CSV table of C-alpha atoms and ligand atoms in Angstrom, one decimal:
chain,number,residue,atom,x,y,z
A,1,UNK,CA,31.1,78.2,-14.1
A,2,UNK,CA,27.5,76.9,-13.3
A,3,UNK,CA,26.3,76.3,-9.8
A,4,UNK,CA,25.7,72.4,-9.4
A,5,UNK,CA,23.2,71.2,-6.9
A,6,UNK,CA,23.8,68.0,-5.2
A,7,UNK,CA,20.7,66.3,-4.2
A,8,UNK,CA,20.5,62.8,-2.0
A,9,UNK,CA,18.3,60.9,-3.4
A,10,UNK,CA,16.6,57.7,-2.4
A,11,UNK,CA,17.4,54.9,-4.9
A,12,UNK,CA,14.3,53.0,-4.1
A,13,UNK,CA,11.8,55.5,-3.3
A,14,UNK,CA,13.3,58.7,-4.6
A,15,UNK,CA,11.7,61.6,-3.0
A,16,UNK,CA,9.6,64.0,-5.6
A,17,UNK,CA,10.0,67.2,-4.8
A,18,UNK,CA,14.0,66.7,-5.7
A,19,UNK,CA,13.5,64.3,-8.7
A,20,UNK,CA,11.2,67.3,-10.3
A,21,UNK,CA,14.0,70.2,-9.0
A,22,UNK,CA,16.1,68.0,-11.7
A,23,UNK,CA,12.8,67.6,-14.2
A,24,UNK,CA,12.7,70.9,-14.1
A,25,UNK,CA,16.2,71.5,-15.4
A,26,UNK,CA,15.8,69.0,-17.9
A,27,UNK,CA,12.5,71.1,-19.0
A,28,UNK,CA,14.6,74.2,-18.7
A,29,UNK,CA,17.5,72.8,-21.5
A,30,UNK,CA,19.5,72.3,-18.5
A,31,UNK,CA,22.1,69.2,-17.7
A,32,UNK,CA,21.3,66.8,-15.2
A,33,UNK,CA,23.6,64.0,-14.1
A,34,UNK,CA,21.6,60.7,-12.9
A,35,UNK,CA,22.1,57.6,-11.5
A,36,UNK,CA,21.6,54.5,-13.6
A,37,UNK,CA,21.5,50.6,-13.0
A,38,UNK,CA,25.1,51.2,-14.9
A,39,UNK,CA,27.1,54.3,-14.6
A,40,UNK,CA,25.9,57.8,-13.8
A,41,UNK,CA,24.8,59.8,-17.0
A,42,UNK,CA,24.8,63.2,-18.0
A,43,UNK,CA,21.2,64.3,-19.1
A,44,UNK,CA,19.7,66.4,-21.3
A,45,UNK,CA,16.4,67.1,-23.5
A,46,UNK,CA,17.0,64.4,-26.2
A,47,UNK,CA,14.4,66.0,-28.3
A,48,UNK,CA,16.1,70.3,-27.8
A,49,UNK,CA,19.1,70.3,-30.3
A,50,UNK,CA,20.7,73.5,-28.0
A,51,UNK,CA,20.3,71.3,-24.7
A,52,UNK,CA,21.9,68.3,-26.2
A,53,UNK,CA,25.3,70.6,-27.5
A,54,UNK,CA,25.3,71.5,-24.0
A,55,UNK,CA,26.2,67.5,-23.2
A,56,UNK,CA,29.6,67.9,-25.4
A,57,UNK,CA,30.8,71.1,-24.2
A,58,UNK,CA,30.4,69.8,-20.7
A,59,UNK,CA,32.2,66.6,-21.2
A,60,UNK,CA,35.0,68.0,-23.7
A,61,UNK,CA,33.1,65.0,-26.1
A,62,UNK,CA,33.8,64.9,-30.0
A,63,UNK,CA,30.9,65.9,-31.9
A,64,UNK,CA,30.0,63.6,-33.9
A,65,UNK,CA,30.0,60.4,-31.5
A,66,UNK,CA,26.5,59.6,-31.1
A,67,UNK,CA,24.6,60.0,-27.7
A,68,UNK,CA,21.9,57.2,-26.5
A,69,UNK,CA,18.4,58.8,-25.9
A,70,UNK,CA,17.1,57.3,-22.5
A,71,UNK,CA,12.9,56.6,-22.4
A,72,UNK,CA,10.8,55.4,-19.4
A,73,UNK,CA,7.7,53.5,-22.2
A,74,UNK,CA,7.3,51.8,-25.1
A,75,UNK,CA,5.3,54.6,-26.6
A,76,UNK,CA,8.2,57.4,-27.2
A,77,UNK,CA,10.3,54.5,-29.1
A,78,UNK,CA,7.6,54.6,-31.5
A,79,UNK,CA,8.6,58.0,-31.9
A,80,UNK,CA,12.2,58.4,-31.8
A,81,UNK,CA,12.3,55.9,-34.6
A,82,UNK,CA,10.8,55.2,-38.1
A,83,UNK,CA,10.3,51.5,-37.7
A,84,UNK,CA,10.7,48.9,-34.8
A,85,UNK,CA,11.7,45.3,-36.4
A,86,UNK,CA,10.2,42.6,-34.9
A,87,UNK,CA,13.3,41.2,-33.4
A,88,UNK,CA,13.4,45.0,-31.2
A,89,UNK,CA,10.0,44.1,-29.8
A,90,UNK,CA,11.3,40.4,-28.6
A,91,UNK,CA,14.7,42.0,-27.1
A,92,UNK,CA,11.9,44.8,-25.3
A,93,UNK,CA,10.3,42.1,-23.4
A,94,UNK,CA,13.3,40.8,-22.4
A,95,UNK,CA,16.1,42.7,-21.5
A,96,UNK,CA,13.9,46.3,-20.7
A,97,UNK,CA,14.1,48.2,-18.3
A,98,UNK,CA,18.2,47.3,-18.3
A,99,UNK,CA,21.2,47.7,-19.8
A,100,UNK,CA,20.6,46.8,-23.1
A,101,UNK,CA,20.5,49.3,-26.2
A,102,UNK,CA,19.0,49.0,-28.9
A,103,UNK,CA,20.2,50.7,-33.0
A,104,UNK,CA,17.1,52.0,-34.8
A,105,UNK,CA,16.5,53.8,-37.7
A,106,UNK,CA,16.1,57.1,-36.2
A,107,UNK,CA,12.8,59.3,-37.0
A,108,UNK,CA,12.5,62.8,-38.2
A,109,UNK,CA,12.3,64.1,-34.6
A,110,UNK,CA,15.0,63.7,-33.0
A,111,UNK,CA,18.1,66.2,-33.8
A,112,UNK,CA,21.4,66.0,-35.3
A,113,UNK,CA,22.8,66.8,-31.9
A,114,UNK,CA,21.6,63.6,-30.4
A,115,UNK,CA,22.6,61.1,-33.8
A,116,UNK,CA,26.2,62.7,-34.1
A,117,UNK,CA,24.6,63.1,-37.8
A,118,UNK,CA,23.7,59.7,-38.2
A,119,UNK,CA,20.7,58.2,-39.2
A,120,UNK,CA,20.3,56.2,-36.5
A,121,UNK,CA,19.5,56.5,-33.1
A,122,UNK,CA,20.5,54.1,-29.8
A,123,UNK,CA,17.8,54.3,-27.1
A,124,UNK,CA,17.5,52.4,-24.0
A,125,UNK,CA,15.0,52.1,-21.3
A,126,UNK,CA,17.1,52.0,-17.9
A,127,UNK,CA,15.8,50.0,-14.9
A,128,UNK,CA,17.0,52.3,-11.9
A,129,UNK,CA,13.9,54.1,-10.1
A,130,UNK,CA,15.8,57.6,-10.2
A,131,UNK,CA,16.3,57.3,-13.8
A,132,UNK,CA,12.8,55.9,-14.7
A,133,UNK,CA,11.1,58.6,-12.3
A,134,UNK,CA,13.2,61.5,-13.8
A,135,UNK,CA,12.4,60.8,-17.5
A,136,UNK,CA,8.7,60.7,-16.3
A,137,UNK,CA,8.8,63.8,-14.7
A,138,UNK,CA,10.9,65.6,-17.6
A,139,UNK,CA,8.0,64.6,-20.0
A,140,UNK,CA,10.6,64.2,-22.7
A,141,UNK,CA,13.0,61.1,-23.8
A,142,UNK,CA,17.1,62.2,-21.8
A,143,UNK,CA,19.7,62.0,-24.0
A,144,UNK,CA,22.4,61.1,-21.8
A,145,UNK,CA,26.2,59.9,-22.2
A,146,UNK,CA,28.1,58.5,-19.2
A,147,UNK,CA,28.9,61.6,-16.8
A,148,UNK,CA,32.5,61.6,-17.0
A,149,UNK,CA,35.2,64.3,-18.5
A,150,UNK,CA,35.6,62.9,-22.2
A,151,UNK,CA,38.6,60.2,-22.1
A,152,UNK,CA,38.2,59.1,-17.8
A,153,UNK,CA,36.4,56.0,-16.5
A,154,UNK,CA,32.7,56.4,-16.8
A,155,UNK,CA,31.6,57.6,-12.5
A,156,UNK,CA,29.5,54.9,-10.7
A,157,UNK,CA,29.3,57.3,-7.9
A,158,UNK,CA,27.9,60.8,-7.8
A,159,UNK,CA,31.3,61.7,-6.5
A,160,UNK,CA,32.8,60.6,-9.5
A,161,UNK,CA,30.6,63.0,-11.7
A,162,UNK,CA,31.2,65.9,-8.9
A,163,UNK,CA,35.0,65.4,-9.6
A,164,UNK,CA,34.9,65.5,-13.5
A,165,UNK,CA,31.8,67.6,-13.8
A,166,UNK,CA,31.3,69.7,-10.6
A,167,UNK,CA,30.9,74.0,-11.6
A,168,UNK,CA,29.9,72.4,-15.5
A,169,UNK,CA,26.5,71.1,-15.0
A,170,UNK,CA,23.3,72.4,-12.8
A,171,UNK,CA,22.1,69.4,-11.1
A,172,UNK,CA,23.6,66.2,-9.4
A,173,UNK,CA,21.0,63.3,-8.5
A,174,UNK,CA,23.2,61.1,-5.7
A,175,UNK,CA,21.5,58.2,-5.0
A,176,UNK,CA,24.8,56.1,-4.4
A,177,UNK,CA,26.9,53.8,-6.1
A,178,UNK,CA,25.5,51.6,-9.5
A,179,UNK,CA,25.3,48.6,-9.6
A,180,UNK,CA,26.4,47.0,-12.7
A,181,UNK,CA,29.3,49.0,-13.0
A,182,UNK,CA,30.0,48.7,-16.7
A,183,UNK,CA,27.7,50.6,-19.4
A,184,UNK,CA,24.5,49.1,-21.2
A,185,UNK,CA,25.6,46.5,-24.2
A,186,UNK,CA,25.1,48.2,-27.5
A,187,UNK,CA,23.5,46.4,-30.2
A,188,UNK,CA,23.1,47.3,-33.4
A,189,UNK,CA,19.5,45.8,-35.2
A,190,UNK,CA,19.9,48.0,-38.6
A,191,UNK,CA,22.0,45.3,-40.0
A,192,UNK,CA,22.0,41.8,-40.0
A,193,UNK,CA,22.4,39.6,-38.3
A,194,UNK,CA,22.8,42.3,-35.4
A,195,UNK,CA,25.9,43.3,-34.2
A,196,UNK,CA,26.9,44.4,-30.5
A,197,UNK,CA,29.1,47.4,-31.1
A,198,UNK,CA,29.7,47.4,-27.6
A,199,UNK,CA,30.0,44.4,-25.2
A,200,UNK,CA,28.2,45.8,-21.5
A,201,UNK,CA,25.7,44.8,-18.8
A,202,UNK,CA,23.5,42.3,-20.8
A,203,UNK,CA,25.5,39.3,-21.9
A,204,UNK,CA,26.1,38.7,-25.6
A,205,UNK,CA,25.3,34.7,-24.8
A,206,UNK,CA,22.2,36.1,-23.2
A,207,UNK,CA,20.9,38.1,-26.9
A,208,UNK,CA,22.3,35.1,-28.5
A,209,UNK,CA,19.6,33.0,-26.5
A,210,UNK,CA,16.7,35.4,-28.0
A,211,UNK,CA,17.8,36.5,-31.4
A,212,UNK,CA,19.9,33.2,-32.7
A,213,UNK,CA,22.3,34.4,-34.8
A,214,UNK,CA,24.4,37.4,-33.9
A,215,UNK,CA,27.7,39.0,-34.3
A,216,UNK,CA,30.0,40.7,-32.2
A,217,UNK,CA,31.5,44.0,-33.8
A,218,UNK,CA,35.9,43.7,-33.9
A,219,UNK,CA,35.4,46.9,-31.5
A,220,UNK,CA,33.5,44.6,-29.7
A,221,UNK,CA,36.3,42.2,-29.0
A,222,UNK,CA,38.9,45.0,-28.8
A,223,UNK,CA,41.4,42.3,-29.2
A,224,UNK,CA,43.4,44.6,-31.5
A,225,UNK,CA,43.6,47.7,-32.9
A,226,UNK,CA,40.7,47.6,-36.1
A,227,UNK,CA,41.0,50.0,-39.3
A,228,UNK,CA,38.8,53.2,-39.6
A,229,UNK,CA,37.4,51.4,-42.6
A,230,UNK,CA,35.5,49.0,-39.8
A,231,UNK,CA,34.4,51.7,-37.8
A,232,UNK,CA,30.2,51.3,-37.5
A,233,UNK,CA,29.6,54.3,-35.3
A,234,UNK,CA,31.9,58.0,-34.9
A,235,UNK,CA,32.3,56.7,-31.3
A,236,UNK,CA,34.5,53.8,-32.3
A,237,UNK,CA,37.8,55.5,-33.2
A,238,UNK,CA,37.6,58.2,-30.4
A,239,UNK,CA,39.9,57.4,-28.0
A,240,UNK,CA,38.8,55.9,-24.3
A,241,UNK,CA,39.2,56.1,-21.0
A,242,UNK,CA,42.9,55.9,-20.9
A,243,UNK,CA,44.8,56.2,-17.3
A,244,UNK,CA,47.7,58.1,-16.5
A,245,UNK,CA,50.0,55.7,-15.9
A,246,UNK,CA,51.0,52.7,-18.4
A,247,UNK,CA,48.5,49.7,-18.3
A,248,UNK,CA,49.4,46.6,-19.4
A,249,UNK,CA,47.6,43.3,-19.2
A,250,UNK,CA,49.0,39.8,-18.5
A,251,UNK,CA,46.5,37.5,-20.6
A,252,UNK,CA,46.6,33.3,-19.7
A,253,UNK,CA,45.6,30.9,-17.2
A,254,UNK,CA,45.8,31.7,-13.7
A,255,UNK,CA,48.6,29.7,-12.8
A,256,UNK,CA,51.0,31.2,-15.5
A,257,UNK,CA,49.7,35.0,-15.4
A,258,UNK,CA,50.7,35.3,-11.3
A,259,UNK,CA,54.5,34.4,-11.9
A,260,UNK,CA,54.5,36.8,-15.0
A,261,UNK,CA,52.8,39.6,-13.1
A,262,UNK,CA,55.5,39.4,-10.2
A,263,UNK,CA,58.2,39.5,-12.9
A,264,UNK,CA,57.0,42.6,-14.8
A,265,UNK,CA,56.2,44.2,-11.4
A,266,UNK,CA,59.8,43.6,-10.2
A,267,UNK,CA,61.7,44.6,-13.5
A,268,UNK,CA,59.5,48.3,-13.0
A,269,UNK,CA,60.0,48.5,-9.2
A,270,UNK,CA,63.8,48.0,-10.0
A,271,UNK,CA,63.8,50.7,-12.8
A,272,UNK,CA,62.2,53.0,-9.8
A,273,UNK,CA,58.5,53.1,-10.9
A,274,UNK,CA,55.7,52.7,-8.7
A,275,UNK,CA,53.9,50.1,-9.7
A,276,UNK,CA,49.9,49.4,-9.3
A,277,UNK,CA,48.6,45.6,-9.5
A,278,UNK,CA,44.9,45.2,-10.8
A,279,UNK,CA,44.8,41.4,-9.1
A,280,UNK,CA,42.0,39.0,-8.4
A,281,UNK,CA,40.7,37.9,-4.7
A,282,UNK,CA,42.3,34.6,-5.9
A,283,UNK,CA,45.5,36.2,-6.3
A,284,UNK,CA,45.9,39.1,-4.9
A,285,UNK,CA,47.9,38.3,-1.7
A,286,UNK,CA,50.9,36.6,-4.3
A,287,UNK,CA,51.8,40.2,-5.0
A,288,UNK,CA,53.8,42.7,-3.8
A,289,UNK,CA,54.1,46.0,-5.4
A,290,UNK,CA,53.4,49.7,-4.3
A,291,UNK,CA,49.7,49.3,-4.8
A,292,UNK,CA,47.4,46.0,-4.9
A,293,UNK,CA,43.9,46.1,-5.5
A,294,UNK,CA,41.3,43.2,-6.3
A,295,UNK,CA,38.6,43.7,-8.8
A,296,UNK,CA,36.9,40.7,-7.4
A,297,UNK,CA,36.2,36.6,-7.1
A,298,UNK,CA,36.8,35.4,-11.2
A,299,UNK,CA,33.9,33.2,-10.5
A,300,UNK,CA,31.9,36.2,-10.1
A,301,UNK,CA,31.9,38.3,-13.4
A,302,UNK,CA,29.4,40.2,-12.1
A,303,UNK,CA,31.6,42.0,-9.0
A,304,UNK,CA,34.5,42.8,-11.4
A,305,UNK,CA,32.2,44.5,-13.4
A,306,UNK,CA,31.3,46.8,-10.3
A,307,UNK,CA,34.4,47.2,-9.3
A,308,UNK,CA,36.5,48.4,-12.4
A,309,UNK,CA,35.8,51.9,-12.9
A,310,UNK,CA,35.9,52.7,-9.4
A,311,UNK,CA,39.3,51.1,-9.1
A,312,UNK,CA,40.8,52.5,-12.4
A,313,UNK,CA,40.2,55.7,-10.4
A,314,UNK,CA,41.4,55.0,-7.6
A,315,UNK,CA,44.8,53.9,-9.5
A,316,UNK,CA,45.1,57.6,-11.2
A,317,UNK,CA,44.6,58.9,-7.9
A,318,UNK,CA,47.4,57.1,-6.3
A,319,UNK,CA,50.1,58.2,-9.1
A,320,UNK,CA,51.3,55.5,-9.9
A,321,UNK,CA,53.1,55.0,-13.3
A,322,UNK,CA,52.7,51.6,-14.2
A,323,UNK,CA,49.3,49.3,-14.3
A,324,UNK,CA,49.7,45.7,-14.5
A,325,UNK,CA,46.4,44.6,-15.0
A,326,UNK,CA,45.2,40.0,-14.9
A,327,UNK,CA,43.0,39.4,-17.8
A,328,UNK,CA,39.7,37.6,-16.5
A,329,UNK,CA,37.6,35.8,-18.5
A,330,UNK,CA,35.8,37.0,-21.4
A,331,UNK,CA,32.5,35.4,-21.1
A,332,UNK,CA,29.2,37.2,-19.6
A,333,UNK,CA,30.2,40.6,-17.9
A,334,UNK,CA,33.5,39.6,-18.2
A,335,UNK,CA,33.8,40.7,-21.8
A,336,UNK,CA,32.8,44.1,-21.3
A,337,UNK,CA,35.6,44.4,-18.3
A,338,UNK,CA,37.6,43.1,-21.3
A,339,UNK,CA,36.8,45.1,-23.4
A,340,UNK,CA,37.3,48.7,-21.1
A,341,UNK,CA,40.6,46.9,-20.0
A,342,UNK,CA,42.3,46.0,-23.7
A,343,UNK,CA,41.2,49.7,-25.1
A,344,UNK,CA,42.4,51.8,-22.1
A,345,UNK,CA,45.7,49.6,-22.0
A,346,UNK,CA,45.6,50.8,-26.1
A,347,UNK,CA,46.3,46.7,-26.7
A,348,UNK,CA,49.0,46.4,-24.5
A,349,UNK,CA,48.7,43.0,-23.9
A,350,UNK,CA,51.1,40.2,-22.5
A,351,UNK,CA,50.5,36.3,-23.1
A,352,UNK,CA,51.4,34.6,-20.0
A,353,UNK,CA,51.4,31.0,-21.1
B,401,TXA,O1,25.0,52.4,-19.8
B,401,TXA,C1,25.1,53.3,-20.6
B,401,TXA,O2,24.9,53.0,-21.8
B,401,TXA,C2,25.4,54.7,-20.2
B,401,TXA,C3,24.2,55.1,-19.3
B,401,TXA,C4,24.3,56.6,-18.9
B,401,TXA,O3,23.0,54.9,-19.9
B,401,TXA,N1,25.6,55.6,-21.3
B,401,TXA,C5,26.7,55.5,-22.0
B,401,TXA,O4,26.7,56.5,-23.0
B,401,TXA,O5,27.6,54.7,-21.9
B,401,TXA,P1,28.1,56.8,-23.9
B,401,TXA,O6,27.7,58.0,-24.6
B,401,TXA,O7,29.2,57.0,-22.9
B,401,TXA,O8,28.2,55.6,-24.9
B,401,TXA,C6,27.3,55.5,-25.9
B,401,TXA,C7,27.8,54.5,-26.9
B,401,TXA,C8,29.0,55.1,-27.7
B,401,TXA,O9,29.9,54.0,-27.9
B,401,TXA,C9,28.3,55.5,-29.0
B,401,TXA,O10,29.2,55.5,-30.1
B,401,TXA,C10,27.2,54.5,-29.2
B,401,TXA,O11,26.8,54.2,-27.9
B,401,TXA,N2,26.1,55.0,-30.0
B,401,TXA,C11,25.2,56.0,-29.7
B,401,TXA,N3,24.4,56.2,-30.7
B,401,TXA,C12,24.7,55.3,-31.7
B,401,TXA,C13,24.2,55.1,-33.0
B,401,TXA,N4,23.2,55.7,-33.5
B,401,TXA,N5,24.9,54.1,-33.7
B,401,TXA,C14,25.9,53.4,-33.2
B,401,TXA,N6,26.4,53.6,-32.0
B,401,TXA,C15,25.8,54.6,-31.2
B,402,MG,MG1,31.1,57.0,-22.1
């Protein structure tokens, strides 16, 4: 067991002497979790082979699935990779700082700890002030996965890292919940056209508006289950965040998924099963079930995105054994609550039309 210090931060104007108490153990091969414009990550010295095995005995993670290397300038891309394409520098002065990250050939420097042994390396540069001021401070790029126990939701509160990683790591930054809720959109620019791997907080309409032509991985979709042989990155066949109770979704329009919902809720009440409804604020008082929660307005993406892990959560905590979850729209954020919904139901999905 570890000690881990829990420090309060300010998520505007985070206080020094506390961000460098975590600098410090960044310096010190130590693990840090942080607050980012997404989830909470679990930091380490992206460049110290030893620091960065730390990360995947902390979080129980497979070895090999990659980890993205967090940087504060423009400079320390240059050298984390070999070369930046010209389409990485347009996608730079857009979407950075923010949730966007970026596949590049990865240089010489950076270890086989932080690639997962490929020759590649994802780096982003996050836009929250704790995250920007600790990488400063550290002096080297943070390698840094979301801060969750391999296989539960990624935390968008320090409490959520203190419950899957309290007595594992040595420093907590708390600077209260994140705002975007879902992790950064993964984009791969080794191959073309590019392909998101991984559908998150910038829209794929928004890249589409900067790079033209791009694809979005099957993975990406996580329609239905793909073959190993499509696997891009490790990451892709390791299982995700998958809840302890049964999660189904109900897929249609509105008007045909709230009748379905009430049906399937019923038919598991009856067979004695407590039963959890992931609803909509434009639904949710249709229901009645042992637990209703909303993830939000569907005409704002955005909120349900926010909400999602948080609620998933909340759903394990109350025990209950069955998950019937509305599908929302797949378009801007929505995709990426998709996309965590359709891979921790394991493509459970019900047409409602
Ligand atoms: O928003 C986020 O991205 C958060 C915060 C902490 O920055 N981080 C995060 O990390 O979600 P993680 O480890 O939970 O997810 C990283 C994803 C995985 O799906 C991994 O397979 C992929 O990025 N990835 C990392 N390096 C890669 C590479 N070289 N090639 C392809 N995929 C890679
Ligand atoms: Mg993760």
């Amino acid at each position: 067991m570890r000690q881990t210090v829990i420090l309060r931060v300010n998520p505007e104007e985070p206080e020094i002497d506390k961000i460098r108490v975590a600098a410090d153990a960044i310096r010190r091969g130590g693990l840090v979790a942080f607050p980012t414009e997404t989830v909470y990550g679990l930091g380490a010295d992206a460049l110290s082979q030893k620091a960065v095995a730390q990360i995947y005995t902390a979080k129980k993670r497979p070895l090999d699935n990659p980890i993205i290397v967090h940087v504060a300038s423009r400079e320390e891309v240059c050298k984390l990779s070999e070369s930046i394409p010209e389409r990485a520098n347009r996608l730079i002065d857009n979407f950075w700082p923010g949730p966007l990250t970026l596949v590049l050939k990865a240089s010489k420097t950076v270890p086989r700890a932080t690639t997962g042994g490929l020759d590649t390396v994802a780096i982003r540069m996050p836009s929250h002030t704790v995250a920007l001021a600790l990488i400063r401070e550290s002096k080297v790029p943070i390698a840094a996965p979301s801060a969750n126990l391999s296989g539960r939701p990624s935390p968008t509160t320090a409490e959520h890292v203190r419950q899957d990683l309290g007595g594992r790591i040595d420093v907590i930054l708390d600077a209260g919940p994140t705002m975007v809720g879902v992790e950064s959109t993964v984009l791969d620019l080794t191959v073309d056209p590019p392909q998101v791997l991984r559908p998150g907080g910038v829209p794929y309409e928004e890249l589409g508006k900067i790079l033209g032509r791009i694809e979005l991985h099957p993975v990406a979709i996580a329609d239905r289950r793909i073959s190993v042989a499509q696997v891009r990155s490790p990451g892709m066949k390791h299982r995700h965040y998958a809840p302890r109770a049964q999660l189904m979704i109900v897929e249609g329009s509105l008007e045909a998924i709230i009748p379905k919902v009430q049906e399937l809720t019923t038919r598991f009440l009856k067979k004695g099963k407590k039963v959890g409804i992931l609803a909509t604020d434009e639904s949710e008082s249709h229901y009645s079930a042992d637990v209703v929660k909303s993830l939000g307005s569907r005409n704002d993406l955005a909120t349900t995105a926010r909400n999602l892990f948080r609620l998933l959560r909340e759903f394990d905590t109350e025990k209950v054994d069955i998950i019937i979850a509305e599908g929302i729209a797949t378009e801007g954020l929505g995709l990426a609550v998709m996309n965590r919904l359709r891979k921790a139901s394991s493509f459970n999905t019900v047409r409602a039309d």
